[in-house]
Short mmCIF file of C-alpha atoms and ligand atoms in Angstrom, two decimals:
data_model
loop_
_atom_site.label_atom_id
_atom_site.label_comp_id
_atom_site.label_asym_id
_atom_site.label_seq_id
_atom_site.Cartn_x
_atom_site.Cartn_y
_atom_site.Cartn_z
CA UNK A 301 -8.03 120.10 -88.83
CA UNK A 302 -6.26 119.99 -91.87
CA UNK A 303 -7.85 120.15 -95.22
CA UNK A 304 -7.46 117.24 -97.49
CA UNK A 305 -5.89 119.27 -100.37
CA UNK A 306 -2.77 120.23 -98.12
CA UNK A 307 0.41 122.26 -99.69
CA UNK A 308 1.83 120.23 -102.54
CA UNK A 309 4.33 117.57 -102.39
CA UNK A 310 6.35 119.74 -104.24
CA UNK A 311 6.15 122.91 -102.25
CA UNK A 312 6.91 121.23 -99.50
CA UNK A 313 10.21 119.76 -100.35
CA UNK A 314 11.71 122.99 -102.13
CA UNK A 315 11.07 125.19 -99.09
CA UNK A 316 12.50 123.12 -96.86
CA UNK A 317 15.91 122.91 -98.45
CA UNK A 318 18.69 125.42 -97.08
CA UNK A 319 19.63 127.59 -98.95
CA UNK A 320 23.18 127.65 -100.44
CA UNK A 321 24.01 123.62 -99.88
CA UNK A 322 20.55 122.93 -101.87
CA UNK A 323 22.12 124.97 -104.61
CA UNK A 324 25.29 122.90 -104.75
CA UNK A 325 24.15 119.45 -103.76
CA UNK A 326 20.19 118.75 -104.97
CA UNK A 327 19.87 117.85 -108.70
CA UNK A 328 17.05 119.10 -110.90
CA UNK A 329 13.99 116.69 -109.48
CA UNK A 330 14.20 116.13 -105.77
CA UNK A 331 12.57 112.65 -106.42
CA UNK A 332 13.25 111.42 -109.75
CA UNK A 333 17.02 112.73 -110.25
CA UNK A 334 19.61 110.32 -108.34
CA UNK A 335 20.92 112.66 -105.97
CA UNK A 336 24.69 112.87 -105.09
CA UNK A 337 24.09 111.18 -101.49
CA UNK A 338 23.07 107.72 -103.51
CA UNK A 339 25.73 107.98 -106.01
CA UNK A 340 28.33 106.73 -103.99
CA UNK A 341 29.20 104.99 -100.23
CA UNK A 342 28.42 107.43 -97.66
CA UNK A 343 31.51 108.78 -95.19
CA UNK A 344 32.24 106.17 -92.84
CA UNK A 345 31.47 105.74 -88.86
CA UNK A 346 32.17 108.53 -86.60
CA UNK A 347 36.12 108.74 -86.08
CA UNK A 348 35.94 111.21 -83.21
CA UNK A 349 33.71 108.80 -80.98
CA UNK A 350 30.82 111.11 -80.14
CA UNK A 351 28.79 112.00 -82.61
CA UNK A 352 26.96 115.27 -83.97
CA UNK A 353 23.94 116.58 -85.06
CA UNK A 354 24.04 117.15 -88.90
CA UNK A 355 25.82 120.58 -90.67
CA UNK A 356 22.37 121.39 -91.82
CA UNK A 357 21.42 122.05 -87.98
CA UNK A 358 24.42 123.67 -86.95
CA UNK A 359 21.85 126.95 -86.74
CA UNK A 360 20.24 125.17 -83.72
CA UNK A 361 22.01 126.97 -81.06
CA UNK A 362 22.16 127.90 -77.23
CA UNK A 363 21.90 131.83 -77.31
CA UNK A 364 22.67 134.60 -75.11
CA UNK A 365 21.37 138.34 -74.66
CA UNK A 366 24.47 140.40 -74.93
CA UNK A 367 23.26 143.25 -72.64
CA UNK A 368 21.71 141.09 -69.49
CA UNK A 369 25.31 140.52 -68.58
CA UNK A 370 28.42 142.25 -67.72
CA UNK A 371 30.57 139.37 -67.80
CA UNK A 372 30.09 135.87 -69.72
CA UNK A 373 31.19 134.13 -66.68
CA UNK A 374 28.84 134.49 -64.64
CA UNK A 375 26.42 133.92 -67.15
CA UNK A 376 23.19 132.54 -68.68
CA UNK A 377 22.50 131.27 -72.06
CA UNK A 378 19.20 129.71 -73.41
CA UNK A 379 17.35 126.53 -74.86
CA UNK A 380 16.27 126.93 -78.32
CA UNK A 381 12.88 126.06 -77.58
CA UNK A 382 11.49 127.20 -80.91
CA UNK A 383 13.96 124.69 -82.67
CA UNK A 384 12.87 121.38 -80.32
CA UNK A 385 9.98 119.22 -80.11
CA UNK A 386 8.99 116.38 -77.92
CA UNK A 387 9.56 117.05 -74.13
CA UNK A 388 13.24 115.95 -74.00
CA UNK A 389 16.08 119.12 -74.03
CA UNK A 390 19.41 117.49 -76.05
CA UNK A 391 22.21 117.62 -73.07
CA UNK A 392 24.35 120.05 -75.13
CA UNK A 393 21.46 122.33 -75.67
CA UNK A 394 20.33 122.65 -72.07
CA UNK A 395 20.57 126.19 -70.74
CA UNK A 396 23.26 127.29 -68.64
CA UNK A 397 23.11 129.09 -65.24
CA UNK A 398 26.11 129.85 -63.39
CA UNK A 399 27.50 132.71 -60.86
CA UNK A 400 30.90 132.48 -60.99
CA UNK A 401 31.57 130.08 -64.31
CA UNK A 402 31.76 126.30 -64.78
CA UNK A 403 33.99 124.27 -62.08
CA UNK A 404 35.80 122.14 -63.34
CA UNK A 405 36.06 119.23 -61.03
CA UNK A 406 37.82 116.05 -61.60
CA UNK A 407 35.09 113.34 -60.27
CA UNK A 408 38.24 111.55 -58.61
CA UNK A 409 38.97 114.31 -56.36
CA UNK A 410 34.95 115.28 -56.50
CA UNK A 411 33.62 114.82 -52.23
CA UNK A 412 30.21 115.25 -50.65
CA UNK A 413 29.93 116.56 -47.37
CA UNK A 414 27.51 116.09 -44.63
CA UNK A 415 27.49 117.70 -41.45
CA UNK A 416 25.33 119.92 -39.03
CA UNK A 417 22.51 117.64 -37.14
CA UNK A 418 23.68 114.92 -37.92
CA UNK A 419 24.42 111.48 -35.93
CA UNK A 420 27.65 110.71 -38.22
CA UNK A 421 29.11 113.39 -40.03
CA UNK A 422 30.40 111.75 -43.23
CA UNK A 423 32.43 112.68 -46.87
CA UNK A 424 31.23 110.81 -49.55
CA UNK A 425 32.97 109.33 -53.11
CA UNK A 426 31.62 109.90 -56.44
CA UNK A 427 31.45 106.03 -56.15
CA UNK A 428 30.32 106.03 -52.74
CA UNK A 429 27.22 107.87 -53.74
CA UNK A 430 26.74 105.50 -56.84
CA UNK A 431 26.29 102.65 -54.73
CA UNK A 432 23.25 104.13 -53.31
CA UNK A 433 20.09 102.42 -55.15
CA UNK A 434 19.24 104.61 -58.28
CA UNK A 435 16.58 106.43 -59.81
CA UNK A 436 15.64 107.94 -63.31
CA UNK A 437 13.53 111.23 -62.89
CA UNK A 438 12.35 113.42 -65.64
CA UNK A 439 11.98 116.86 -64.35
CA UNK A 440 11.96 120.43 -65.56
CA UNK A 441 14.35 123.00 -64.20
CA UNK A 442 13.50 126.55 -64.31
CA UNK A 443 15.14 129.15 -63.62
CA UNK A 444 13.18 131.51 -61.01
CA UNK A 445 14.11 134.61 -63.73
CA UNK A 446 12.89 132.88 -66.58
CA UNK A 447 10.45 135.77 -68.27
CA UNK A 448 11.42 137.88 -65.95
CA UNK A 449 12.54 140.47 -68.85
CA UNK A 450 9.19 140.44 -70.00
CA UNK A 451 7.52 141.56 -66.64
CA UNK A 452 6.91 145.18 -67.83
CA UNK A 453 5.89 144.98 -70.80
CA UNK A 454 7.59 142.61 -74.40
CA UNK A 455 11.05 143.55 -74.86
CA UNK A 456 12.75 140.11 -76.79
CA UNK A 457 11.52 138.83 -79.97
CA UNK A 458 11.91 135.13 -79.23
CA UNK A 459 11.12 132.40 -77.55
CA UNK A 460 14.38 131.13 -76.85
CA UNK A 461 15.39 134.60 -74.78
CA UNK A 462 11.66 134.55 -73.39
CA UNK A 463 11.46 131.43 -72.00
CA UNK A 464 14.72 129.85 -72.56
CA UNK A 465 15.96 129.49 -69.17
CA UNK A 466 14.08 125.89 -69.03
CA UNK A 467 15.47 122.40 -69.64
CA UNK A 468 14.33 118.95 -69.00
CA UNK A 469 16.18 115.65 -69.36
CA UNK A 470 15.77 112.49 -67.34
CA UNK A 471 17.74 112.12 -64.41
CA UNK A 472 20.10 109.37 -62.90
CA UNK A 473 21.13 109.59 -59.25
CA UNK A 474 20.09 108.41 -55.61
CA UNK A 475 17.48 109.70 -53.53
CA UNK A 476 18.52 112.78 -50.94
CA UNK A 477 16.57 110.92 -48.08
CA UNK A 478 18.88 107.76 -48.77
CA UNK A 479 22.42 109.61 -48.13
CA UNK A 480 20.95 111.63 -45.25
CA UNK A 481 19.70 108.40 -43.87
CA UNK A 482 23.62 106.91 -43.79
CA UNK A 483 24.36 110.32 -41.63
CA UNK A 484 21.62 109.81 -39.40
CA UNK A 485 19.13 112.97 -38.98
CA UNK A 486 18.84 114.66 -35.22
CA UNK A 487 15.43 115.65 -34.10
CA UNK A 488 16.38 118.85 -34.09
CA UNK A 489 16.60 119.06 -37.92
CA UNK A 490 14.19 120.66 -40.07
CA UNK A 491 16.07 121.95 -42.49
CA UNK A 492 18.90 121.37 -44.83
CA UNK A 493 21.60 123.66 -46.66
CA UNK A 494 23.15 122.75 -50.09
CA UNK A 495 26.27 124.18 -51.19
CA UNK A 496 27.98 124.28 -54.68
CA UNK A 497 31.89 123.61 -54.87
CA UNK A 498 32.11 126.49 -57.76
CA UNK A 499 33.90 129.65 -56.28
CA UNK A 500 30.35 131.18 -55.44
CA UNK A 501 29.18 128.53 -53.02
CA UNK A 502 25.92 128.79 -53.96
CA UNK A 503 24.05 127.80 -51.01
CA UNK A 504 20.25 127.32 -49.99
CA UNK A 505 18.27 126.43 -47.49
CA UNK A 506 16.08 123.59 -48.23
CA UNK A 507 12.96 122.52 -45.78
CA UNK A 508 13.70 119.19 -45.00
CA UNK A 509 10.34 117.37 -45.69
CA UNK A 510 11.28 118.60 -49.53
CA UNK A 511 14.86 117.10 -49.17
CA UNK A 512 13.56 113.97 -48.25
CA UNK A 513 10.31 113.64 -50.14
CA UNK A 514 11.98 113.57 -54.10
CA UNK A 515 15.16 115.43 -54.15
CA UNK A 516 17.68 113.71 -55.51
CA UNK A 517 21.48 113.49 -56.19
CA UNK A 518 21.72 113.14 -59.62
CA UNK A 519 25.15 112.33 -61.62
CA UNK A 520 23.73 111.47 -64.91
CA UNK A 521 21.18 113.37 -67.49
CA UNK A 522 19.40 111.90 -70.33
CA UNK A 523 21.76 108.82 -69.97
CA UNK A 524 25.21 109.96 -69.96
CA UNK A 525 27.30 111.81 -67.34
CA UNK A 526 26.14 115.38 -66.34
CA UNK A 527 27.54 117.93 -68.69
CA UNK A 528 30.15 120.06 -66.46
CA UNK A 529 28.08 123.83 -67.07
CA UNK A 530 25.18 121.47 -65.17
CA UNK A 531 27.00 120.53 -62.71
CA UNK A 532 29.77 117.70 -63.17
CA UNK A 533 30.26 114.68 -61.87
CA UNK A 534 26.67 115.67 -59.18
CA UNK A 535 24.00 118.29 -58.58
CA UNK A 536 21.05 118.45 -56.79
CA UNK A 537 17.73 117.55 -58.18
CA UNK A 538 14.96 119.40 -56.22
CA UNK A 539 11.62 119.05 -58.46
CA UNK A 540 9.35 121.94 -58.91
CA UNK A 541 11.27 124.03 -57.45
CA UNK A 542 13.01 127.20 -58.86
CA UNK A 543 16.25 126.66 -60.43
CA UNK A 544 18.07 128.94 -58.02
CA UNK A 545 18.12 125.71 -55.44
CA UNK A 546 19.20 122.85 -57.59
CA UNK A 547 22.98 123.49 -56.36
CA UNK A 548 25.32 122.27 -59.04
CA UNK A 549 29.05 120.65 -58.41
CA UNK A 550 27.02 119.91 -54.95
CA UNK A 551 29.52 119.89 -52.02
CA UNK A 552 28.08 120.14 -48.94
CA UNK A 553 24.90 119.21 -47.05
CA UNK A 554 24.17 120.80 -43.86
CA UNK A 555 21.35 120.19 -41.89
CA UNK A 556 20.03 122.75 -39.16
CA UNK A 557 17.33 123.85 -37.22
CA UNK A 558 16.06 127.03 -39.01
CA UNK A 559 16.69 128.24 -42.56
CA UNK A 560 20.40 130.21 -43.37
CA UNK A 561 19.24 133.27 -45.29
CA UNK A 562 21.84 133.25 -47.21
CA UNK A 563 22.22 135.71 -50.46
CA UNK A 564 20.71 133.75 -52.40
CA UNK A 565 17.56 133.91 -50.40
CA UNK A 566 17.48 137.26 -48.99
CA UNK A 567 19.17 140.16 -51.62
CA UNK A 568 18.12 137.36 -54.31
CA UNK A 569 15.55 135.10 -55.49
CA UNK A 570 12.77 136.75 -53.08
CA UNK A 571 10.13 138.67 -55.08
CA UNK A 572 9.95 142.33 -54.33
CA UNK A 573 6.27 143.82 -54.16
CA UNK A 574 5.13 147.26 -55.08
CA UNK A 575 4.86 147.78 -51.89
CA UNK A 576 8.46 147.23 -50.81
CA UNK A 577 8.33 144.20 -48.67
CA UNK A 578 9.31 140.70 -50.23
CA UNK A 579 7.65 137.70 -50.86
CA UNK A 580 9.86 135.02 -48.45
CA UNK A 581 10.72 131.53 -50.05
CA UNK A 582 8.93 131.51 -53.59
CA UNK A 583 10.27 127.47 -54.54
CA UNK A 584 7.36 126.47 -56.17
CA UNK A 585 7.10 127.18 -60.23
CA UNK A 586 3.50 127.70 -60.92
CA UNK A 587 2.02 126.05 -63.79
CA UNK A 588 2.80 127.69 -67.07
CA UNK A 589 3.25 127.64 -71.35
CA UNK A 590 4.32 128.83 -73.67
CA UNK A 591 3.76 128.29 -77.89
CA UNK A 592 7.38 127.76 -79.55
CA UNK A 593 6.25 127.40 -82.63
CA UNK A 594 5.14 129.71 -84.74
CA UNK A 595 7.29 132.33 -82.48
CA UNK A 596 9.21 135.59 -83.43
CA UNK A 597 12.60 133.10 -84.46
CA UNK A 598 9.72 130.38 -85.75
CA UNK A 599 8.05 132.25 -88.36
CA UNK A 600 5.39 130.34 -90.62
CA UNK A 601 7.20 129.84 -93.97
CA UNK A 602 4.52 128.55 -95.96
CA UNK A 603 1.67 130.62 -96.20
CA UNK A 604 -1.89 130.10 -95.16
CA UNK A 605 -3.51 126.16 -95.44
CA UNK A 606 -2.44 123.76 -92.93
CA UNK A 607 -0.94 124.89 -89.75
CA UNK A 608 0.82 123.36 -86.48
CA UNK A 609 1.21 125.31 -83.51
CA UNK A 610 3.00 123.31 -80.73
CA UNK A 611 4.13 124.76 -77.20
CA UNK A 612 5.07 123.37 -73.59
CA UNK A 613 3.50 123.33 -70.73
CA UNK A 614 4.29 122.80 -66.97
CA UNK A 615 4.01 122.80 -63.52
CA UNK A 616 5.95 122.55 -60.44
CA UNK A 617 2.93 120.76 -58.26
CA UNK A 618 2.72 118.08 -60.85
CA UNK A 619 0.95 117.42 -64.01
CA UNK A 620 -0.70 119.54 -66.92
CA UNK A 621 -3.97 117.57 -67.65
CA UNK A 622 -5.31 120.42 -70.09
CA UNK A 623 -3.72 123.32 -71.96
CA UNK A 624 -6.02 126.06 -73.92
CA UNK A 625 -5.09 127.60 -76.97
CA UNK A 626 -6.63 131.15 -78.87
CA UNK A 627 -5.91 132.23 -81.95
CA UNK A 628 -7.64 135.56 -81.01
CA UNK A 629 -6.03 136.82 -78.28
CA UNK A 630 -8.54 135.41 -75.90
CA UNK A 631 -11.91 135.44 -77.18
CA UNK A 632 -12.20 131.78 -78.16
CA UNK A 633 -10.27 128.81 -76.42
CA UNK A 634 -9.73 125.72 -78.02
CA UNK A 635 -8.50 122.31 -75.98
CA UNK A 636 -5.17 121.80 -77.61
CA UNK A 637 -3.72 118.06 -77.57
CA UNK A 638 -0.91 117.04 -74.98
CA UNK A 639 0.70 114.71 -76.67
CA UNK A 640 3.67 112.00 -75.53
CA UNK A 641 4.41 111.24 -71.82
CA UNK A 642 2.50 113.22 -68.67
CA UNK A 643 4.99 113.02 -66.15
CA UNK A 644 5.05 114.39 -62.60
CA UNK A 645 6.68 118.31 -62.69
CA UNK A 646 8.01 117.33 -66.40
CA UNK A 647 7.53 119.68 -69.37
CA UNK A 648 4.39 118.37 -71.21
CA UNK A 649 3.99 118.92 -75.09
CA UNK A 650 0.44 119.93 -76.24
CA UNK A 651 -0.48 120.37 -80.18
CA UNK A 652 -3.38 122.53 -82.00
CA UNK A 653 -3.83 121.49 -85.65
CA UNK A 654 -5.80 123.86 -88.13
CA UNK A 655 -6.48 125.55 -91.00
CA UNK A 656 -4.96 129.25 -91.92
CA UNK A 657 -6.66 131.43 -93.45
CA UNK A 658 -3.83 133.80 -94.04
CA UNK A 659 -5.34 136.37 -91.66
CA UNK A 660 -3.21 137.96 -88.06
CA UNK A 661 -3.14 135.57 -85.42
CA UNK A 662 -2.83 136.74 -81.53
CA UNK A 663 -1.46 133.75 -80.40
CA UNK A 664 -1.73 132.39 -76.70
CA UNK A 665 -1.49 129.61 -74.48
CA UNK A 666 -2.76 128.54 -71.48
CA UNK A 667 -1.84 125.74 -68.87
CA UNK A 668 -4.18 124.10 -66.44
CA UNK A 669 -2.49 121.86 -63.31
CA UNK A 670 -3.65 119.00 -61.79
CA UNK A 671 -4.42 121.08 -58.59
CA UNK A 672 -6.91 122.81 -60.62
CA UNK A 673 -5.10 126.09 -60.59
CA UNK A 674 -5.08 128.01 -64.33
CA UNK A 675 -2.21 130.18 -65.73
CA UNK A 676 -2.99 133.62 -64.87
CA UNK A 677 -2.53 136.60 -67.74
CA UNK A 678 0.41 139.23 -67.64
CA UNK A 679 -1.71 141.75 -66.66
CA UNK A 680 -3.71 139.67 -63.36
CA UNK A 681 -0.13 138.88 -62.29
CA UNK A 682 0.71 142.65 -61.89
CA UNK A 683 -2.37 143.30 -59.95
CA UNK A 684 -1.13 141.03 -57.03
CA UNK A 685 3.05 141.40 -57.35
CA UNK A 686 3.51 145.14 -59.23
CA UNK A 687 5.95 145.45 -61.31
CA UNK A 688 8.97 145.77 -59.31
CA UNK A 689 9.57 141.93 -59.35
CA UNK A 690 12.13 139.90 -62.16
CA UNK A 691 10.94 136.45 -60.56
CA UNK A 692 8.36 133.64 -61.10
CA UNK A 693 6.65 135.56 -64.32
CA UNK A 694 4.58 132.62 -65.59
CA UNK A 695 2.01 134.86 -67.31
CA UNK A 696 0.69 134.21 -70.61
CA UNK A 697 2.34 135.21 -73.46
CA UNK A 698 1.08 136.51 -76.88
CA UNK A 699 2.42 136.17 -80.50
CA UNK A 700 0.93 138.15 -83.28
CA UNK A 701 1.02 136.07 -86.51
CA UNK A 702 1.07 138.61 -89.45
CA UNK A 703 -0.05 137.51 -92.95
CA UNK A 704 3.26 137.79 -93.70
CA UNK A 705 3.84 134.86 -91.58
CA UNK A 706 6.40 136.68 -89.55
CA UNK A 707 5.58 136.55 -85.98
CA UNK A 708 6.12 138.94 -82.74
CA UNK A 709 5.91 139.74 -78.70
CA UNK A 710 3.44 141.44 -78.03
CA UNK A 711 1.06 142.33 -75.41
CA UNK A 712 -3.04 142.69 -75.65
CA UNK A 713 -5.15 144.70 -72.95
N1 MTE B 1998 26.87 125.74 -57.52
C1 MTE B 1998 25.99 126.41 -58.27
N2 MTE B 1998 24.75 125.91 -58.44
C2 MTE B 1998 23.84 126.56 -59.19
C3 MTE B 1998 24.15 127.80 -59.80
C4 MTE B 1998 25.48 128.31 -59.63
O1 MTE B 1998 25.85 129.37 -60.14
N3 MTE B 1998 26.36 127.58 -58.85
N4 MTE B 1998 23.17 128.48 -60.49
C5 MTE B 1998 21.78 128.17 -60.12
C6 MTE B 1998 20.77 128.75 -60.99
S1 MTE B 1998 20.40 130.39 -60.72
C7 MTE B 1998 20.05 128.00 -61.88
S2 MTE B 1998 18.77 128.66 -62.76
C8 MTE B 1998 20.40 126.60 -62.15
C9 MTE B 1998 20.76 126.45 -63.62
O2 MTE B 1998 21.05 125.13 -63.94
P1 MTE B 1998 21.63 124.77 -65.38
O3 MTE B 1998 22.92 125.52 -65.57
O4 MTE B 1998 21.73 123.31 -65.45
O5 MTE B 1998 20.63 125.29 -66.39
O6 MTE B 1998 21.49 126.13 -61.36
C10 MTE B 1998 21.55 126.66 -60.04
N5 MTE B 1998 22.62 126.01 -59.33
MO1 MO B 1999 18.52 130.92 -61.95
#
């Protein structure tokens, strides 16, 4: 807990002031001087019409690692995770996942397709589907590769590029098991393909007691329209699942009797073993976390006395009732404290409070589900898959603390 005699008021102000506009705006006394922002009327209301986070954040930034890519087309970027708090990703900080760059689809010319085993094959309207009753979902996405850099050993010094490939915002859109139900399902079908308009046609097969149990169709995120890198004007919601199969500019809906095995599912997105074979149909994202703060890009800037660590946790089978925390790479455990909304396959946000001493810190988290089922370490992971595998890496991760207060990826054994 922290001490009564925390850092003073002082300290706290002066360090937290960037450097360069401090220097030209803040007068002597922080507190006592009449600073320039109360000397006269502030600029006016937003002339653009959408409004932006202040200059002083402009550092908060979606980041990509040069060498995982050939091309920035098909690309990946990554959530600052070590820069947000609370459970909620900011839409234009979301990471970005695509195969063949963002479509761009005008959402009057935007159809849905359904077809395959089907009573009435049918092509739906952006506003046909919004007529459908709607529903507002918080959810994680991960993507099945998330980590997966880190799966022989720590090789990026950040949060952001280690677990970055996570976002979670709260949903709008109509359930899957409504539109399939205006189609009419055959017998016959078990299963469903989705299918992306973007040139790539990203496509998987989807068992269909998943499509209709809580998929969704979702045109809306955190409120306003889906940004078009997630999927604009409708993508698929399919919670818990790996990221791979929430299709984006969504298309087409087939359903069918047996899965496709499409390339998505077969040369990708299947974990290979040491042994050579491949795990078939990984969807589920087992529970994990992960501390964002301090990280490598976080680095504790005060010096020993009060500290905050904060992290995420989650799980694709549902809720994180308890995460762990060490500051000793495992010996002790402390409960840490979840804090804000538990929702079902959301990203939960835990806390652990306490006081410095100034001495290295091996830094860990763990997550517990509500199916009783505890993150495993790196290390028990590569005793079951080997180390051939880039997908579903939700081991624990460790950050030593130096006195310094810098921070860095490592690995304990
Ligand atoms: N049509 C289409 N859907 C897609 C993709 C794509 O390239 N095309 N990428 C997938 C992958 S691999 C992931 S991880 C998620 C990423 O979603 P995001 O860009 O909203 O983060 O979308 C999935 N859906
Ligand atoms: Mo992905």
């Amino acid at each position: 807990m922290p001490t009564k005699s925390g850092p003073s008021r002082r300290r706290f102000l002066t360090t937290g002031l960037v450097a360069g506009i401090a220097a030209t705006t803040a007068k002597a006394d922080p507190i006592t001087d009449v600073q320039p922002w109360a000397q006269g009327l502030g600029k006016g209301v937003d002339e653009r019409g959408y409004g932006m986070p202040s200059p002083h954040e402009s550092h908060v930034l979606r980041k990509s690692v040069p060498w995982l890519v050939a091309e920035t087309k098909s690309s990946i970027n990554f959530t600052p995770l070590h820069q947000l708090d609370g459970i909620i990703t900011p839409n234009g900080l979301a990471f970005e996942r695509h195969h063949s760059g963002v479509a761009e689809i005008d959402p009057a010319e935007y159809r849905l397709m359904i077809n395959g085993l089907v009573d009435r094959p049918m092509v739906f309207t952006l506003q046909d589907l919004m007529r459908f009753p709607r529903h507002n979902k918080v959810y994680f996405l991960e993507c099945t590769a998330n980590s997966g850099m880190e799966w022989r050993g720590p090789q990026l010094n950040g949060v952001q590029f280690t677990h970055g490939m996570i976002h979670n915002v709260m949903y709008t859109g109509v359930m899957l098991r409504d539109v399939l139900a205006e189609a009419g399902i055959k017998t016959e079908g078990k299963w469903l393909l989705a299918e992306g308009a973007d040139a790539a046609g990203l496509s998987r097969s989807i068992p269909l007691e998943k499509a209709l149990d809580d998929c969704m169709i979702a045109f809306k995120m955190n409120g306003e329209a889906l940004r078009p890198e997630q999927g604009y004007p409708a993508r698929l919601v399919v919670p818990g699942w790996e990221g791979n199969m929430w299709i984006k500019w969504l298309r087409r809906l087939e359903v069918g009797d047996q899965p496709w095995h499409h390339r998505e599912e077969t040369a990708r997105y299947t974990d290979l073993l040491a042994n050579g074979a491949s795990r078939r149909f990984t969807w589920v994202m087992d529970a994990k976390s992960v501390i964002t703060e301090p990280s490598p890009q976080a680095p504790v800037s005060h010096g020993k006395g009060p500290l905050v660590i904060t992290g995420l946790a989650w799980s694709g089978q549902g809720v994180i009732p308890r995460v762990d925390v060490t500051l000793d790479g495992g010996i002790n455990w402390h409960k840490a404290r979840v804090d804000g909304p538990s929702l079902d396959k959301s990203l939960h946000r835990f806390y652990y409070e306490f006081d410095w001493d100034g001495s290295p810190l091996f830094l860990q988290s763990r997550a517990h589900d509500n199916t009783g089922y505890v993150q495993p370490t790196k290390d028990a992971l590569r005793v079951i898959r080997g180390e051939v595998s880039n997908y579903h890496n939700n081991g624990i991760q460790t950050w030593a603390v130096y006195s310094s207060g810098e921070v860095e990826n490592v690995e304990i054994s």
